[in-house]
């Protein structure tokens, strides 16, 4: 379980092709705080630590990424040199600063537009048809592991949804979202509450 509040940016140091991908990620954590078998959200994807090392402030950990995960996440995400938003799993007593996030990507979205708005940046994201009904103005959504509030939603003729988000300067600085570009792909996870409401409504019909 996660909150969508990113604690650090990591960088993929190496990618080894085995049955799955073995990926080593450099991060500013203390390796003593990274437990073997622990879950860490990597740009929104919940992955299990299988190796770790380094020193405080210059740590690294390794994860195995299956072909299924690669196929369901943003294109080019699992490549050497790629920056990732990192969030360790929520512990009992931790502040729930964002919203409840599972680390299971629902779909890949596309950046339709990206432009300044005041001191912030306005990002317009296209969500595929299967996610459109779960996205609501003032609701929550996770974008590359970052908990954000939906500002606007526009239903499009093809069934997809175009939704707007504001990225404040702090978020742009401490996450990878400052590097969003038109046409780029992003990992989307819908709000868990919206998922359950949809299921309840389906059972009533």
PDB file of C-alpha atoms in Angstrom:
ATOM      1  CA  UNK A   1       0.000   0.000   0.000  1.00  0.00           C
ATOM      2  CA  UNK A   2       1.262   3.471  -0.923  1.00  0.00           C
ATOM      3  CA  UNK A   3       0.106   7.105  -0.772  1.00  0.00           C
ATOM      4  CA  UNK A   4       1.421   8.596  -4.012  1.00  0.00           C
ATOM      5  CA  UNK A   5       3.814  10.873  -2.111  1.00  0.00           C
ATOM      6  CA  UNK A   6       7.210  10.373  -3.757  1.00  0.00           C
ATOM      7  CA  UNK A   7      10.172  10.367  -1.361  1.00  0.00           C
ATOM      8  CA  UNK A   8      13.055  10.267  -3.865  1.00  0.00           C
ATOM      9  CA  UNK A   9      14.021   9.985  -7.507  1.00  0.00           C
ATOM     10  CA  UNK A  10      16.019   6.898  -8.432  1.00  0.00           C
ATOM     11  CA  UNK A  11      17.978   6.119 -11.592  1.00  0.00           C
ATOM     12  CA  UNK A  12      18.177   2.787 -13.407  1.00  0.00           C
ATOM     13  CA  UNK A  13      21.865   1.821 -13.334  1.00  0.00           C
ATOM     14  CA  UNK A  14      21.623  -1.446 -15.201  1.00  0.00           C
ATOM     15  CA  UNK A  15      19.161  -3.769 -16.931  1.00  0.00           C
ATOM     16  CA  UNK A  16      19.959  -7.479 -17.128  1.00  0.00           C
ATOM     17  CA  UNK A  17      17.834  -9.716 -19.314  1.00  0.00           C
ATOM     18  CA  UNK A  18      17.076 -13.030 -17.622  1.00  0.00           C
ATOM     19  CA  UNK A  19      13.724 -14.816 -17.658  1.00  0.00           C
ATOM     20  CA  UNK A  20      12.511 -11.427 -16.392  1.00  0.00           C
ATOM     21  CA  UNK A  21      14.425  -8.135 -16.301  1.00  0.00           C
ATOM     22  CA  UNK A  22      16.740  -7.706 -13.301  1.00  0.00           C
ATOM     23  CA  UNK A  23      16.938  -3.957 -12.791  1.00  0.00           C
ATOM     24  CA  UNK A  24      19.324  -2.170 -10.447  1.00  0.00           C
ATOM     25  CA  UNK A  25      18.191   1.259  -9.237  1.00  0.00           C
ATOM     26  CA  UNK A  26      20.446   3.855  -7.588  1.00  0.00           C
ATOM     27  CA  UNK A  27      18.738   5.914  -4.889  1.00  0.00           C
ATOM     28  CA  UNK A  28      19.519   8.304  -2.005  1.00  0.00           C
ATOM     29  CA  UNK A  29      18.130   5.937   0.662  1.00  0.00           C
ATOM     30  CA  UNK A  30      20.044   4.282   3.503  1.00  0.00           C
ATOM     31  CA  UNK A  31      20.435   0.595   2.510  1.00  0.00           C
ATOM     32  CA  UNK A  32      19.946  -0.352   6.175  1.00  0.00           C
ATOM     33  CA  UNK A  33      16.332   0.805   5.827  1.00  0.00           C
ATOM     34  CA  UNK A  34      15.677  -1.236   2.659  1.00  0.00           C
ATOM     35  CA  UNK A  35      14.524  -4.707   3.687  1.00  0.00           C
ATOM     36  CA  UNK A  36      14.889  -7.712   1.415  1.00  0.00           C
ATOM     37  CA  UNK A  37      11.437  -8.535   0.080  1.00  0.00           C
ATOM     38  CA  UNK A  38      10.162  -5.025   0.781  1.00  0.00           C
ATOM     39  CA  UNK A  39       7.847  -3.305  -1.681  1.00  0.00           C
ATOM     40  CA  UNK A  40       8.894  -0.068  -3.364  1.00  0.00           C
ATOM     41  CA  UNK A  41       6.739   1.781  -5.880  1.00  0.00           C
ATOM     42  CA  UNK A  42       8.837   2.668  -8.933  1.00  0.00           C
ATOM     43  CA  UNK A  43       6.999   5.330 -10.958  1.00  0.00           C
ATOM     44  CA  UNK A  44       3.788   3.805  -9.690  1.00  0.00           C
ATOM     45  CA  UNK A  45       4.708   0.128 -10.090  1.00  0.00           C
ATOM     46  CA  UNK A  46       4.899  -1.970  -6.921  1.00  0.00           C
ATOM     47  CA  UNK A  47       8.106  -4.045  -7.096  1.00  0.00           C
ATOM     48  CA  UNK A  48       9.898  -6.343  -4.649  1.00  0.00           C
ATOM     49  CA  UNK A  49      13.465  -5.739  -3.484  1.00  0.00           C
ATOM     50  CA  UNK A  50      15.624  -8.796  -4.281  1.00  0.00           C
ATOM     51  CA  UNK A  51      19.080  -7.247  -3.664  1.00  0.00           C
ATOM     52  CA  UNK A  52      20.371  -4.104  -2.009  1.00  0.00           C
ATOM     53  CA  UNK A  53      23.619  -2.421  -1.099  1.00  0.00           C
ATOM     54  CA  UNK A  54      25.678   0.777  -1.098  1.00  0.00           C
ATOM     55  CA  UNK A  55      25.851   3.301   1.704  1.00  0.00           C
ATOM     56  CA  UNK A  56      23.595   5.927   3.229  1.00  0.00           C
ATOM     57  CA  UNK A  57      22.763   8.504   0.579  1.00  0.00           C
ATOM     58  CA  UNK A  58      24.254   6.354  -2.183  1.00  0.00           C
ATOM     59  CA  UNK A  59      22.275   3.137  -1.977  1.00  0.00           C
ATOM     60  CA  UNK A  60      20.996   0.788  -4.650  1.00  0.00           C
ATOM     61  CA  UNK A  61      18.421  -1.972  -4.843  1.00  0.00           C
ATOM     62  CA  UNK A  62      17.460  -4.525  -7.474  1.00  0.00           C
ATOM     63  CA  UNK A  63      14.029  -5.698  -8.592  1.00  0.00           C
ATOM     64  CA  UNK A  64      12.724  -8.246 -11.081  1.00  0.00           C
ATOM     65  CA  UNK A  65      10.341  -6.880 -13.711  1.00  0.00           C
ATOM     66  CA  UNK A  66       8.208  -9.417 -15.598  1.00  0.00           C
ATOM     67  CA  UNK A  67       7.258  -9.239 -19.265  1.00  0.00           C
ATOM     68  CA  UNK A  68       3.661  -8.656 -18.129  1.00  0.00           C
ATOM     69  CA  UNK A  69       4.724  -5.553 -16.182  1.00  0.00           C
ATOM     70  CA  UNK A  70       6.784  -4.236 -19.103  1.00  0.00           C
ATOM     71  CA  UNK A  71       3.813  -4.655 -21.452  1.00  0.00           C
ATOM     72  CA  UNK A  72       1.466  -2.719 -19.155  1.00  0.00           C
ATOM     73  CA  UNK A  73       3.685   0.252 -18.321  1.00  0.00           C
ATOM     74  CA  UNK A  74       4.964   3.316 -20.183  1.00  0.00           C
ATOM     75  CA  UNK A  75       7.099   2.656 -23.234  1.00  0.00           C
ATOM     76  CA  UNK A  76      10.855   2.917 -22.602  1.00  0.00           C
ATOM     77  CA  UNK A  77      10.405   2.997 -18.845  1.00  0.00           C
ATOM     78  CA  UNK A  78      12.709   0.088 -18.069  1.00  0.00           C
ATOM     79  CA  UNK A  79      15.891   1.380 -19.724  1.00  0.00           C
ATOM     80  CA  UNK A  80      19.308   2.288 -18.348  1.00  0.00           C
ATOM     81  CA  UNK A  81      19.537   5.920 -17.246  1.00  0.00           C
ATOM     82  CA  UNK A  82      15.769   6.339 -16.795  1.00  0.00           C
ATOM     83  CA  UNK A  83      14.698   8.269 -13.691  1.00  0.00           C
ATOM     84  CA  UNK A  84      11.943   6.768 -11.535  1.00  0.00           C
ATOM     85  CA  UNK A  85       9.735   8.158  -8.780  1.00  0.00           C
ATOM     86  CA  UNK A  86      10.312   6.086  -5.632  1.00  0.00           C
ATOM     87  CA  UNK A  87       8.042   5.514  -2.658  1.00  0.00           C
ATOM     88  CA  UNK A  88       8.545   2.806   0.001  1.00  0.00           C
ATOM     89  CA  UNK A  89       5.372   1.049   1.130  1.00  0.00           C
ATOM     90  CA  UNK A  90       3.192   2.664   3.782  1.00  0.00           C
ATOM     91  CA  UNK A  91       3.809   1.670   7.394  1.00  0.00           C
ATOM     92  CA  UNK A  92       1.282   1.694  10.206  1.00  0.00           C
ATOM     93  CA  UNK A  93       1.329   5.156  11.742  1.00  0.00           C
ATOM     94  CA  UNK A  94       2.627   6.910   8.619  1.00  0.00           C
ATOM     95  CA  UNK A  95       0.802  10.001   7.407  1.00  0.00           C
ATOM     96  CA  UNK A  96      -1.578   9.353   4.502  1.00  0.00           C
ATOM     97  CA  UNK A  97      -0.591  12.515   2.656  1.00  0.00           C
ATOM     98  CA  UNK A  98      -1.929  11.617  -0.781  1.00  0.00           C
ATOM     99  CA  UNK A  99      -4.556   8.918  -1.328  1.00  0.00           C
ATOM    100  CA  UNK A 100      -4.640   5.117  -1.144  1.00  0.00           C
ATOM    101  CA  UNK A 101      -2.476   3.720  -3.956  1.00  0.00           C
ATOM    102  CA  UNK A 102      -1.951   0.006  -4.670  1.00  0.00           C
ATOM    103  CA  UNK A 103       0.988   0.173  -7.076  1.00  0.00           C
ATOM    104  CA  UNK A 104      -0.933  -1.701  -9.779  1.00  0.00           C
ATOM    105  CA  UNK A 105      -0.990   0.209 -13.068  1.00  0.00           C
ATOM    106  CA  UNK A 106      -4.432   0.327 -14.689  1.00  0.00           C
ATOM    107  CA  UNK A 107      -3.388   1.733 -18.063  1.00  0.00           C
ATOM    108  CA  UNK A 108      -0.903   3.912 -19.889  1.00  0.00           C
ATOM    109  CA  UNK A 109      -1.917   7.501 -20.628  1.00  0.00           C
ATOM    110  CA  UNK A 110      -0.487   9.962 -23.135  1.00  0.00           C
ATOM    111  CA  UNK A 111       0.536  13.587 -22.570  1.00  0.00           C
ATOM    112  CA  UNK A 112      -1.686  15.618 -24.907  1.00  0.00           C
ATOM    113  CA  UNK A 113      -0.444  19.065 -23.883  1.00  0.00           C
ATOM    114  CA  UNK A 114       1.918  20.638 -21.369  1.00  0.00           C
ATOM    115  CA  UNK A 115       2.028  24.398 -20.823  1.00  0.00           C
ATOM    116  CA  UNK A 116       2.708  27.014 -18.099  1.00  0.00           C
ATOM    117  CA  UNK A 117      -0.206  28.201 -15.965  1.00  0.00           C
ATOM    118  CA  UNK A 118       0.851  30.814 -13.426  1.00  0.00           C
ATOM    119  CA  UNK A 119       3.807  29.406 -11.495  1.00  0.00           C
ATOM    120  CA  UNK A 120       2.586  25.874 -12.182  1.00  0.00           C
ATOM    121  CA  UNK A 121       2.343  23.714 -15.284  1.00  0.00           C
ATOM    122  CA  UNK A 122      -0.934  22.434 -16.712  1.00  0.00           C
ATOM    123  CA  UNK A 123      -0.736  18.876 -18.027  1.00  0.00           C
ATOM    124  CA  UNK A 124      -3.486  17.487 -20.228  1.00  0.00           C
ATOM    125  CA  UNK A 125      -3.512  13.684 -20.261  1.00  0.00           C
ATOM    126  CA  UNK A 126      -5.464  11.305 -22.486  1.00  0.00           C
ATOM    127  CA  UNK A 127      -6.754   8.239 -20.627  1.00  0.00           C
ATOM    128  CA  UNK A 128      -7.937   5.215 -22.639  1.00  0.00           C
ATOM    129  CA  UNK A 129     -11.605   4.303 -22.930  1.00  0.00           C
ATOM    130  CA  UNK A 130     -11.501   1.607 -20.247  1.00  0.00           C
ATOM    131  CA  UNK A 131     -10.435   4.176 -17.605  1.00  0.00           C
ATOM    132  CA  UNK A 132     -12.577   7.143 -18.662  1.00  0.00           C
ATOM    133  CA  UNK A 133     -15.528   6.362 -16.369  1.00  0.00           C
ATOM    134  CA  UNK A 134     -13.264   6.284 -13.299  1.00  0.00           C
ATOM    135  CA  UNK A 135     -11.913   9.827 -13.723  1.00  0.00           C
ATOM    136  CA  UNK A 136     -13.804  12.727 -12.143  1.00  0.00           C
ATOM    137  CA  UNK A 137     -13.085  16.399 -11.536  1.00  0.00           C
ATOM    138  CA  UNK A 138     -11.639  16.947  -8.021  1.00  0.00           C
ATOM    139  CA  UNK A 139     -11.021  13.204  -7.732  1.00  0.00           C
ATOM    140  CA  UNK A 140      -7.608  11.616  -7.269  1.00  0.00           C
ATOM    141  CA  UNK A 141      -5.414   9.830  -9.789  1.00  0.00           C
ATOM    142  CA  UNK A 142      -1.843   8.550  -9.719  1.00  0.00           C
ATOM    143  CA  UNK A 143       0.468   9.685 -12.506  1.00  0.00           C
ATOM    144  CA  UNK A 144       3.831   7.851 -12.606  1.00  0.00           C
ATOM    145  CA  UNK A 145       3.377   7.131  -8.906  1.00  0.00           C
ATOM    146  CA  UNK A 146       2.458  10.705  -7.927  1.00  0.00           C
ATOM    147  CA  UNK A 147      -0.887  11.404  -6.237  1.00  0.00           C
ATOM    148  CA  UNK A 148      -2.612  14.290  -8.055  1.00  0.00           C
ATOM    149  CA  UNK A 149      -6.015  15.972  -8.148  1.00  0.00           C
ATOM    150  CA  UNK A 150      -7.974  15.992 -11.397  1.00  0.00           C
ATOM    151  CA  UNK A 151      -9.004  19.551 -12.305  1.00  0.00           C
ATOM    152  CA  UNK A 152     -11.035  18.993 -15.458  1.00  0.00           C
ATOM    153  CA  UNK A 153     -12.359  16.057 -17.478  1.00  0.00           C
ATOM    154  CA  UNK A 154     -13.561  16.036 -21.088  1.00  0.00           C
ATOM    155  CA  UNK A 155     -15.193  12.946 -22.582  1.00  0.00           C
ATOM    156  CA  UNK A 156     -14.076  12.443 -26.180  1.00  0.00           C
ATOM    157  CA  UNK A 157     -16.030  10.910 -29.104  1.00  0.00           C
ATOM    158  CA  UNK A 158     -13.853   7.778 -29.160  1.00  0.00           C
ATOM    159  CA  UNK A 159     -14.686   7.046 -25.494  1.00  0.00           C
ATOM    160  CA  UNK A 160     -11.347   8.194 -24.093  1.00  0.00           C
ATOM    161  CA  UNK A 161     -11.061  11.011 -21.543  1.00  0.00           C
ATOM    162  CA  UNK A 162      -8.910  14.139 -21.655  1.00  0.00           C
ATOM    163  CA  UNK A 163      -8.186  15.313 -18.117  1.00  0.00           C
ATOM    164  CA  UNK A 164      -6.229  18.252 -16.760  1.00  0.00           C
ATOM    165  CA  UNK A 165      -3.817  18.418 -13.825  1.00  0.00           C
ATOM    166  CA  UNK A 166      -1.771  21.212 -12.278  1.00  0.00           C
ATOM    167  CA  UNK A 167       1.851  20.391 -11.461  1.00  0.00           C
ATOM    168  CA  UNK A 168       3.092  22.865  -8.853  1.00  0.00           C
ATOM    169  CA  UNK A 169       6.812  23.842  -8.865  1.00  0.00           C
ATOM    170  CA  UNK A 170       7.607  21.663  -5.824  1.00  0.00           C
ATOM    171  CA  UNK A 171       6.114  18.553  -7.450  1.00  0.00           C
ATOM    172  CA  UNK A 172       7.950  19.266 -10.714  1.00  0.00           C
ATOM    173  CA  UNK A 173      11.220  19.558  -8.775  1.00  0.00           C
ATOM    174  CA  UNK A 174      11.017  16.488  -6.526  1.00  0.00           C
ATOM    175  CA  UNK A 175       9.478  14.052  -9.046  1.00  0.00           C
ATOM    176  CA  UNK A 176      10.014  13.174 -12.686  1.00  0.00           C
ATOM    177  CA  UNK A 177       6.864  15.074 -13.707  1.00  0.00           C
ATOM    178  CA  UNK A 178       8.913  18.188 -14.434  1.00  0.00           C
ATOM    179  CA  UNK A 179      10.203  16.295 -17.467  1.00  0.00           C
ATOM    180  CA  UNK A 180       6.817  15.502 -19.016  1.00  0.00           C
ATOM    181  CA  UNK A 181       6.660  16.240 -22.722  1.00  0.00           C
ATOM    182  CA  UNK A 182       3.918  16.259 -25.327  1.00  0.00           C
ATOM    183  CA  UNK A 183       3.294  12.762 -26.680  1.00  0.00           C
ATOM    184  CA  UNK A 184       5.044  11.030 -23.780  1.00  0.00           C
ATOM    185  CA  UNK A 185       3.520   8.057 -21.972  1.00  0.00           C
ATOM    186  CA  UNK A 186       2.672   7.918 -18.270  1.00  0.00           C
ATOM    187  CA  UNK A 187       1.538   5.182 -15.891  1.00  0.00           C
ATOM    188  CA  UNK A 188      -2.007   5.681 -14.585  1.00  0.00           C
ATOM    189  CA  UNK A 189      -3.659   4.199 -11.519  1.00  0.00           C
ATOM    190  CA  UNK A 190      -7.236   5.170 -10.759  1.00  0.00           C
ATOM    191  CA  UNK A 191      -8.553   5.932  -7.285  1.00  0.00           C
ATOM    192  CA  UNK A 192      -9.339   2.745  -5.342  1.00  0.00           C
ATOM    193  CA  UNK A 193     -12.629   4.242  -4.128  1.00  0.00           C
ATOM    194  CA  UNK A 194     -13.740   4.813  -7.735  1.00  0.00           C
ATOM    195  CA  UNK A 195     -12.932   1.175  -8.511  1.00  0.00           C
ATOM    196  CA  UNK A 196     -15.146  -0.122  -5.696  1.00  0.00           C
ATOM    197  CA  UNK A 197     -17.981   2.273  -6.527  1.00  0.00           C
ATOM    198  CA  UNK A 198     -17.965   0.982 -10.106  1.00  0.00           C
ATOM    199  CA  UNK A 199     -18.144  -2.613  -8.864  1.00  0.00           C
ATOM    200  CA  UNK A 200     -21.014  -1.831  -6.486  1.00  0.00           C
ATOM    201  CA  UNK A 201     -22.930  -0.068  -9.228  1.00  0.00           C
ATOM    202  CA  UNK A 202     -22.432  -3.007 -11.594  1.00  0.00           C
ATOM    203  CA  UNK A 203     -23.857  -5.411  -9.009  1.00  0.00           C
ATOM    204  CA  UNK A 204     -26.937  -3.232  -8.551  1.00  0.00           C
ATOM    205  CA  UNK A 205     -27.788  -3.280 -12.266  1.00  0.00           C
TER     206      UNK A 205
END
